[in-house]
Coordinates of C-alpha atoms in Angstrom, one line a residue:
M24 CA 0.1 0.2 0.0
R25 CA 1.3 3.4 -0.8
V26 CA 0.7 6.4 1.5
E27 CA 1.5 9.9 -0.6
I28 CA 2.0 13.0 1.9
W29 CA 1.8 16.6 0.2
S30 CA 3.4 18.7 3.0
D31 CA 5.9 22.0 3.2
I32 CA 8.8 22.4 5.3
A33 CA 7.6 25.9 6.4
C34 CA 4.1 24.2 7.6
P35 CA 4.3 23.5 11.5
W36 CA 1.0 21.3 11.2
C37 CA 3.0 19.1 8.9
Y38 CA 6.0 18.8 11.2
V39 CA 3.2 17.8 13.8
G40 CA 1.2 15.4 11.3
K41 CA 4.2 13.8 10.1
A42 CA 4.9 12.7 13.9
R43 CA 1.4 11.6 14.5
F44 CA 1.2 9.7 11.3
E45 CA 4.3 7.7 12.3
K46 CA 3.3 7.2 15.4
A47 CA 0.4 5.0 14.0
L48 CA 2.1 3.7 11.3
D49 CA 4.6 2.1 13.5
A50 CA 1.6 0.4 15.3
F51 CA 0.2 -1.0 12.1
P52 CA 0.7 -4.7 11.6
H53 CA 1.4 -4.6 8.0
R54 CA 3.7 -1.5 8.4
D55 CA 6.6 -3.5 6.4
D56 CA 4.3 -3.4 3.3
V57 CA 3.5 0.3 3.2
E58 CA 5.5 2.7 1.4
V59 CA 5.4 6.3 2.1
V60 CA 6.1 9.0 -0.6
H61 CA 6.1 12.8 0.2
R62 CA 5.0 15.2 -2.2
S63 CA 5.6 18.6 -2.5
F64 CA 3.2 21.5 -1.6
E65 CA 4.5 25.2 -0.9
L66 CA 2.5 27.3 1.2
D67 CA 3.9 30.5 -0.1
P68 CA 4.9 29.7 -3.9
G69 CA 5.2 33.4 -5.1
R70 CA 7.8 34.3 -2.3
A71 CA 11.4 35.1 -3.6
K72 CA 14.1 33.0 -2.5
G73 CA 15.8 36.1 -0.6
D74 CA 12.6 37.3 0.7
I75 CA 13.0 36.1 4.5
Q76 CA 11.3 37.6 7.4
P77 CA 10.3 36.6 10.9
V78 CA 7.4 34.0 11.5
I79 CA 5.5 36.6 13.6
K80 CA 5.8 39.3 11.3
M81 CA 4.7 37.0 8.2
L82 CA 1.8 35.7 10.3
T83 CA 0.6 39.4 11.2
K84 CA 0.6 40.4 7.8
K85 CA -0.9 37.3 6.2
Y86 CA -3.8 37.0 8.5
G87 CA -4.4 40.3 9.9
M88 CA -3.7 39.3 13.5
S89 CA -1.7 41.0 16.3
E90 CA 1.9 40.4 17.2
A91 CA 0.2 38.8 20.8
Q92 CA -2.3 36.6 18.7
A93 CA 0.5 35.5 16.4
Q94 CA 2.9 34.5 19.7
A95 CA -0.1 32.7 21.2
G96 CA -0.4 30.7 18.2
E97 CA 3.2 29.9 18.0
E98 CA 3.1 28.8 21.6
N99 CA -0.1 26.6 21.2
L100 CA 1.9 24.8 18.1
G101 CA 4.9 24.3 20.7
A102 CA 2.6 22.6 23.1
Q103 CA 1.1 20.3 20.3
A104 CA 4.6 19.7 19.0
A105 CA 6.1 18.6 22.5
A106 CA 3.0 16.3 23.1
E107 CA 4.3 14.4 20.5
G108 CA 8.4 14.5 21.4
L109 CA 9.2 17.1 19.1
A110 CA 11.2 20.3 19.9
Y111 CA 9.7 23.5 18.9
R112 CA 11.1 27.1 18.9
T113 CA 8.4 29.2 19.7
R114 CA 10.5 32.7 19.1
D115 CA 12.9 34.0 16.6
R116 CA 11.9 31.6 13.8
D117 CA 12.0 32.9 10.3
H118 CA 10.3 32.3 7.0
G119 CA 11.1 32.0 3.3
N120 CA 10.7 30.4 0.1
T121 CA 10.8 26.4 0.1
F122 CA 11.2 25.8 -3.6
D123 CA 14.7 24.5 -3.5
M124 CA 14.1 22.2 -0.4
H125 CA 11.6 20.6 -2.5
R126 CA 13.7 20.3 -5.2
L127 CA 16.2 18.4 -3.1
L128 CA 13.6 16.3 -1.8
H129 CA 12.8 15.1 -4.8
F130 CA 16.6 14.1 -5.8
A131 CA 16.8 12.4 -2.3
K132 CA 13.7 10.4 -3.3
E133 CA 15.7 9.1 -6.4
Q134 CA 18.5 8.0 -3.7
G135 CA 16.2 6.6 -1.2
R136 CA 16.8 9.1 1.2
Q137 CA 13.7 11.2 1.2
D138 CA 12.1 10.2 4.3
E139 CA 15.8 11.2 6.4
L140 CA 16.1 14.4 4.6
I141 CA 12.6 15.7 5.1
G142 CA 13.1 14.8 8.9
L143 CA 16.1 16.9 8.9
L144 CA 14.7 19.7 7.3
Y145 CA 11.8 20.0 9.7
K146 CA 14.0 19.6 12.8
A147 CA 16.2 22.5 11.4
N148 CA 13.1 24.9 10.5
F149 CA 11.4 24.5 13.5
A150 CA 13.8 23.1 16.3
E151 CA 16.9 24.8 15.5
E152 CA 18.7 28.1 15.8
R153 CA 20.2 28.4 12.3
T154 CA 18.0 29.4 9.6
V155 CA 17.5 27.1 6.3
F156 CA 16.4 29.8 4.0
D157 CA 19.3 32.0 3.8
D158 CA 22.5 29.5 2.8
D159 CA 22.5 26.7 0.0
E160 CA 25.3 25.2 2.0
R161 CA 23.0 24.8 5.1
L162 CA 20.7 22.6 2.9
V163 CA 24.2 20.6 1.4
E164 CA 25.1 19.9 5.2
L165 CA 21.4 18.6 5.8
A166 CA 21.4 16.3 2.6
V167 CA 24.8 15.3 3.7
A168 CA 23.4 14.3 7.2
A169 CA 20.5 12.5 5.5
G170 CA 23.3 10.3 3.4
L171 CA 23.4 12.3 0.1
D172 CA 26.5 13.3 -1.3
A173 CA 27.7 16.8 -0.8
D174 CA 28.5 17.6 -4.3
A175 CA 25.4 16.2 -6.1
A176 CA 23.2 18.1 -3.7
R177 CA 25.0 21.4 -4.2
G178 CA 24.6 20.7 -8.2
V179 CA 21.0 20.1 -7.8
L180 CA 20.7 23.4 -5.6
A181 CA 22.8 25.5 -8.4
D182 CA 20.4 24.6 -11.4
P183 CA 17.4 25.8 -11.0
K184 CA 15.7 23.8 -13.4
A185 CA 16.9 20.6 -11.4
Y186 CA 13.5 18.8 -10.4
A187 CA 11.4 22.0 -10.8
D188 CA 9.4 19.9 -13.0
D189 CA 8.9 17.2 -10.5
V190 CA 7.7 20.1 -7.8
R191 CA 5.4 21.5 -10.0
A192 CA 3.7 18.1 -11.0
D193 CA 3.1 17.5 -7.3
E194 CA 1.5 20.8 -6.9
R195 CA -0.7 20.5 -9.9
E196 CA -1.7 16.8 -8.7
A197 CA -2.6 18.2 -5.2
A198 CA -4.9 20.7 -6.8
E199 CA -6.6 18.0 -8.7
L200 CA -7.1 16.0 -5.8
G201 CA -8.4 18.9 -4.2
A202 CA -5.7 19.7 -1.5
N203 CA -5.7 23.3 -0.5
G204 CA -3.8 23.0 2.2
V205 CA -1.2 20.5 4.1
P206 CA -0.5 18.1 5.5
F207 CA -2.6 16.0 3.0
F208 CA -2.4 12.2 2.9
V209 CA -3.6 10.1 0.4
L210 CA -3.8 6.3 0.8
D211 CA -3.5 4.3 -2.0
R212 CA -5.2 6.9 -4.3
K213 CA -8.5 5.9 -2.6
Y214 CA -8.8 7.7 0.7
G215 CA -7.6 11.2 1.6
V216 CA -6.9 12.6 5.4
S217 CA -6.6 16.2 5.5
G218 CA -4.7 17.9 8.6
A219 CA -2.7 16.6 11.2
Q220 CA -4.9 14.3 12.6
P221 CA -4.7 12.1 15.7
A222 CA -2.7 9.1 15.7
E223 CA -5.8 7.3 16.1
V224 CA -7.4 8.6 13.0
F225 CA -4.8 7.6 11.0
A226 CA -4.5 4.2 12.3
Q227 CA -8.3 3.9 11.3
A228 CA -7.4 5.1 7.9
L229 CA -4.7 2.7 7.6
T230 CA -6.9 -0.2 8.7
Q231 CA -10.0 0.7 6.5
A232 CA -7.7 1.3 3.2
W233 CA -5.7 -2.0 4.1
G234 CA -8.8 -4.0 4.5
E235 CA -10.5 -2.7 1.1
R236 CA -7.6 -3.6 -1.0
P237 CA -9.0 -5.4 -3.9
P238 CA -7.8 -9.2 -3.8
L239 CA -5.0 -9.9 -6.8
K240 CA -6.9 -11.5 -9.4
L241 CA -4.8 -14.2 -11.7
I242 CA -5.4 -14.3 -15.3
Q243 CA -6.4 -17.8 -16.3
D244 CA -5.1 -18.8 -19.7
A245 CA -3.4 -21.9 -21.4
S246 CA -0.1 -20.8 -19.4
A247 CA -1.6 -21.6 -16.1
D248 CA 0.2 -24.3 -15.7
A249 CA 3.5 -22.9 -16.7
E250 CA 6.8 -24.1 -14.5
A251 CA 7.4 -21.9 -11.3
C252 CA 9.5 -22.0 -8.1
G253 CA 7.7 -22.8 -4.8
P254 CA 8.4 -23.6 -1.1
D255 CA 9.9 -27.0 -2.3
G256 CA 12.2 -25.6 -5.0
C257 CA 12.3 -25.4 -8.8
A258 CA 10.9 -28.2 -10.7
V259 CA 13.4 -29.1 -13.8
P260 CA 11.9 -30.5 -16.7
Q261 CA 13.1 -33.8 -17.7
H262 CA 14.2 -34.4 -21.0

Protein backbone atom coordinates (compact mmCIF):
# COMPACT_ATOMS: atom_id res chain seq x y z
CA MET A 1 0.00 0.00 0.00
CA ARG A 2 1.26 3.48 -0.81
CA VAL A 3 0.70 6.59 1.30
CA GLU A 4 1.49 9.93 -0.31
CA ILE A 5 1.94 12.98 1.91
CA TRP A 6 1.69 16.47 0.46
CA SER A 7 3.47 18.89 2.77
CA ASP A 8 5.71 21.94 3.06
CA ILE A 9 8.79 22.41 5.24
CA ALA A 10 7.41 25.79 6.35
CA CYS A 11 4.20 24.18 7.65
CA PRO A 12 4.22 23.51 11.42
CA TRP A 13 1.18 21.25 11.20
CA CYS A 14 3.03 19.14 8.62
CA TYR A 15 5.82 18.73 11.16
CA VAL A 16 3.36 17.66 13.85
CA GLY A 17 1.23 15.63 11.45
CA LYS A 18 4.20 13.60 10.25
CA ALA A 19 4.95 12.57 13.83
CA ARG A 20 1.34 11.59 14.47
CA PHE A 21 1.12 9.61 11.25
CA GLU A 22 4.37 7.80 12.00
CA LYS A 23 3.09 6.89 15.45
CA ALA A 24 0.10 5.19 13.81
CA LEU A 25 2.25 3.64 11.10
CA ASP A 26 4.73 2.17 13.59
CA ALA A 27 1.88 0.35 15.31
CA PHE A 28 0.28 -0.82 12.06
CA PRO A 29 0.57 -4.62 11.64
CA HIS A 30 1.42 -4.29 7.94
CA ARG A 31 3.89 -1.48 8.39
CA ASP A 32 6.58 -3.20 6.27
CA ASP A 33 4.18 -3.31 3.33
CA VAL A 34 3.44 0.43 3.36
CA GLU A 35 5.43 2.74 1.08
CA VAL A 36 5.49 6.39 2.13
CA VAL A 37 6.17 9.05 -0.51
CA HIS A 38 6.50 12.76 0.28
CA ARG A 39 5.01 15.16 -2.27
CA SER A 40 5.64 18.87 -2.76
CA PHE A 41 3.31 21.68 -1.75
CA GLU A 42 4.39 25.32 -1.27
CA LEU A 43 2.43 27.43 1.16
CA ASP A 44 4.05 30.59 -0.16
CA PRO A 45 4.99 29.86 -3.80
CA GLY A 46 5.16 33.50 -4.83
CA ARG A 47 7.81 34.44 -2.28
CA ALA A 48 11.24 35.24 -3.74
CA LYS A 49 14.14 33.11 -2.60
CA GLY A 50 15.83 35.98 -0.78
CA ASP A 51 12.65 37.26 0.86
CA ILE A 52 13.08 36.09 4.45
CA GLN A 53 11.19 37.52 7.42
CA PRO A 54 10.34 36.61 11.01
CA VAL A 55 7.45 34.16 11.35
CA ILE A 56 5.54 36.50 13.67
CA LYS A 57 5.75 39.34 11.15
CA MET A 58 4.63 37.03 8.35
CA LEU A 59 1.63 35.84 10.38
CA THR A 60 0.47 39.34 11.31
CA LYS A 61 0.69 40.49 7.70
CA LYS A 62 -0.87 37.40 6.13
CA TYR A 63 -3.71 36.84 8.59
CA GLY A 64 -4.28 40.32 9.97
CA MET A 65 -3.70 39.24 13.56
CA SER A 66 -1.85 41.09 16.28
CA GLU A 67 1.66 40.12 17.34
CA ALA A 68 0.23 38.85 20.63
CA GLN A 69 -2.21 36.60 18.78
CA ALA A 70 0.52 35.32 16.49
CA GLN A 71 2.78 34.57 19.43
CA ALA A 72 -0.04 32.80 21.25
CA GLY A 73 -0.51 30.62 18.18
CA GLU A 74 3.19 29.76 18.18
CA GLU A 75 3.02 28.83 21.85
CA ASN A 76 0.08 26.54 21.13
CA LEU A 77 1.98 24.90 18.29
CA GLY A 78 4.96 24.44 20.59
CA ALA A 79 2.76 22.60 23.06
CA GLN A 80 1.26 20.42 20.33
CA ALA A 81 4.74 19.57 19.06
CA ALA A 82 6.00 18.78 22.56
CA ALA A 83 3.12 16.37 23.05
CA GLU A 84 4.50 14.40 20.10
CA GLY A 85 8.05 14.49 21.42
CA LEU A 86 9.16 17.21 19.00
CA ALA A 87 11.31 20.23 19.76
CA TYR A 88 9.82 23.54 18.61
CA ARG A 89 11.20 27.07 18.86
CA THR A 90 8.27 29.35 19.59
CA ARG A 91 10.31 32.53 19.14
CA ASP A 92 12.73 33.98 16.63
CA ARG A 93 12.04 31.58 13.79
CA ASP A 94 12.00 32.88 10.24
CA HIS A 95 10.03 32.16 7.09
CA GLY A 96 11.08 31.97 3.46
CA ASN A 97 10.81 30.22 0.11
CA THR A 98 10.93 26.39 0.22
CA PHE A 99 11.12 25.59 -3.51
CA ASP A 100 14.78 24.53 -3.41
CA MET A 101 14.09 22.25 -0.47
CA HIS A 102 11.38 20.52 -2.45
CA ARG A 103 13.73 20.12 -5.42
CA LEU A 104 16.29 18.58 -3.10
CA LEU A 105 13.66 16.23 -1.67
CA HIS A 106 12.92 14.91 -5.16
CA PHE A 107 16.62 14.25 -5.62
CA ALA A 108 16.67 12.49 -2.24
CA LYS A 109 13.74 10.33 -3.32
CA GLU A 110 15.77 9.03 -6.27
CA GLN A 111 18.52 8.09 -3.82
CA GLY A 112 16.16 6.42 -1.36
CA ARG A 113 16.83 9.07 1.32
CA GLN A 114 13.71 11.22 1.10
CA ASP A 115 12.27 10.43 4.51
CA GLU A 116 15.62 11.04 6.19
CA LEU A 117 16.01 14.42 4.52
CA ILE A 118 12.52 15.72 5.18
CA GLY A 119 12.88 14.81 8.85
CA LEU A 120 16.13 16.77 9.08
CA LEU A 121 14.64 19.75 7.24
CA TYR A 122 11.69 19.88 9.62
CA LYS A 123 13.94 19.67 12.66
CA ALA A 124 16.27 22.34 11.30
CA ASN A 125 13.43 24.73 10.52
CA PHE A 126 11.35 24.30 13.65
CA ALA A 127 13.80 23.30 16.35
CA GLU A 128 17.24 24.68 15.51
CA GLU A 129 18.55 28.23 15.73
CA ARG A 130 20.33 28.36 12.38
CA THR A 131 18.04 29.28 9.49
CA VAL A 132 17.46 27.03 6.48
CA PHE A 133 16.47 29.89 4.17
CA ASP A 134 19.51 32.05 3.61
CA ASP A 135 22.35 29.67 2.71
CA ASP A 136 22.42 26.77 0.25
CA GLU A 137 25.36 25.28 2.14
CA ARG A 138 23.07 24.79 5.12
CA LEU A 139 20.86 22.63 2.89
CA VAL A 140 23.92 20.76 1.62
CA GLU A 141 24.89 19.98 5.22
CA LEU A 142 21.45 18.58 5.90
CA ALA A 143 21.56 16.55 2.68
CA VAL A 144 24.87 15.02 3.74
CA ALA A 145 23.42 14.22 7.18
CA ALA A 146 20.60 12.42 5.36
CA GLY A 147 23.13 10.27 3.50
CA LEU A 148 23.40 12.18 0.22
CA ASP A 149 26.53 13.18 -1.65
CA ALA A 150 27.53 16.79 -0.97
CA ASP A 151 28.63 17.64 -4.51
CA ALA A 152 25.52 16.08 -6.02
CA ALA A 153 23.26 18.00 -3.65
CA ARG A 154 25.19 21.19 -4.34
CA GLY A 155 24.74 20.60 -8.07
CA VAL A 156 20.99 20.26 -7.69
CA LEU A 157 20.75 23.53 -5.79
CA ALA A 158 22.96 25.33 -8.31
CA ASP A 159 20.71 24.33 -11.21
CA PRO A 160 17.29 26.04 -10.86
CA LYS A 161 15.79 23.64 -13.41
CA ALA A 162 16.81 20.47 -11.59
CA TYR A 163 13.67 18.68 -10.36
CA ALA A 164 11.65 21.88 -10.79
CA ASP A 165 9.18 20.10 -13.07
CA ASP A 166 8.73 17.36 -10.45
CA VAL A 167 7.82 19.92 -7.82
CA ARG A 168 5.32 21.63 -10.11
CA ALA A 169 3.82 18.29 -11.11
CA ASP A 170 3.23 17.44 -7.43
CA GLU A 171 1.56 20.79 -6.89
CA ARG A 172 -0.71 20.37 -9.90
CA GLU A 173 -1.67 16.93 -8.71
CA ALA A 174 -2.51 18.27 -5.27
CA ALA A 175 -4.89 20.75 -6.88
CA GLU A 176 -6.48 17.99 -8.96
CA LEU A 177 -7.03 15.93 -5.80
CA GLY A 178 -8.69 18.88 -4.10
CA ALA A 179 -5.91 19.55 -1.60
CA ASN A 180 -5.90 23.28 -0.81
CA GLY A 181 -3.94 22.90 2.40
CA VAL A 182 -1.37 20.64 4.02
CA PRO A 183 -0.61 18.17 5.39
CA PHE A 184 -2.69 16.06 3.04
CA PHE A 185 -2.44 12.26 3.13
CA VAL A 186 -3.60 10.03 0.29
CA LEU A 187 -3.86 6.29 0.92
CA ASP A 188 -3.68 4.05 -2.15
CA ARG A 189 -5.29 6.83 -4.21
CA LYS A 190 -8.56 5.85 -2.57
CA TYR A 191 -8.77 7.74 0.73
CA GLY A 192 -7.68 11.22 1.71
CA VAL A 193 -6.94 12.52 5.19
CA SER A 194 -6.57 16.27 5.63
CA GLY A 195 -4.67 17.95 8.43
CA ALA A 196 -2.56 16.87 11.41
CA GLN A 197 -5.14 14.40 12.70
CA PRO A 198 -4.66 12.43 15.92
CA ALA A 199 -2.71 9.18 15.57
CA GLU A 200 -5.95 7.26 16.15
CA VAL A 201 -7.47 8.72 12.99
CA PHE A 202 -4.44 7.75 10.93
CA ALA A 203 -4.55 4.25 12.42
CA GLN A 204 -8.20 3.91 11.41
CA ALA A 205 -7.46 5.18 7.90
CA LEU A 206 -4.58 2.73 7.46
CA THR A 207 -6.70 -0.17 8.65
CA GLN A 208 -9.62 0.76 6.42
CA ALA A 209 -7.49 1.31 3.33
CA TRP A 210 -5.63 -1.95 3.88
CA GLY A 211 -8.84 -3.92 4.43
CA GLU A 212 -10.42 -2.64 1.22
CA ARG A 213 -7.52 -3.40 -1.05
CA PRO A 214 -8.84 -5.51 -3.94
CA PRO A 215 -7.67 -9.13 -3.98
CA LEU A 216 -5.25 -10.12 -6.71
CA LYS A 217 -6.97 -11.62 -9.74
CA LEU A 218 -4.96 -14.16 -11.68
CA ILE A 219 -5.36 -14.32 -15.42
CA GLN A 220 -6.30 -17.86 -16.31
CA ASP A 221 -5.15 -18.97 -19.71
CA ALA A 222 -3.26 -21.76 -21.41
CA SER A 223 -0.09 -20.85 -19.51
CA ALA A 224 -1.67 -21.30 -16.08
CA ASP A 225 0.34 -24.46 -15.51
CA ALA A 226 3.63 -22.98 -16.61
CA GLU A 227 6.73 -23.86 -14.63
CA ALA A 228 7.42 -21.86 -11.46
CA CYS A 229 9.47 -22.02 -8.26
CA GLY A 230 7.86 -22.60 -4.90
CA PRO A 231 8.62 -23.46 -1.25
CA ASP A 232 9.83 -26.91 -2.28
CA GLY A 233 12.19 -25.60 -4.91
CA CYS A 234 12.11 -25.39 -8.68
CA ALA A 235 10.91 -28.23 -10.82
CA VAL A 236 13.34 -28.94 -13.63
CA PRO A 237 11.79 -30.51 -16.74
CA GLN A 238 13.21 -33.92 -17.57
CA HIS A 239 14.05 -34.51 -21.21
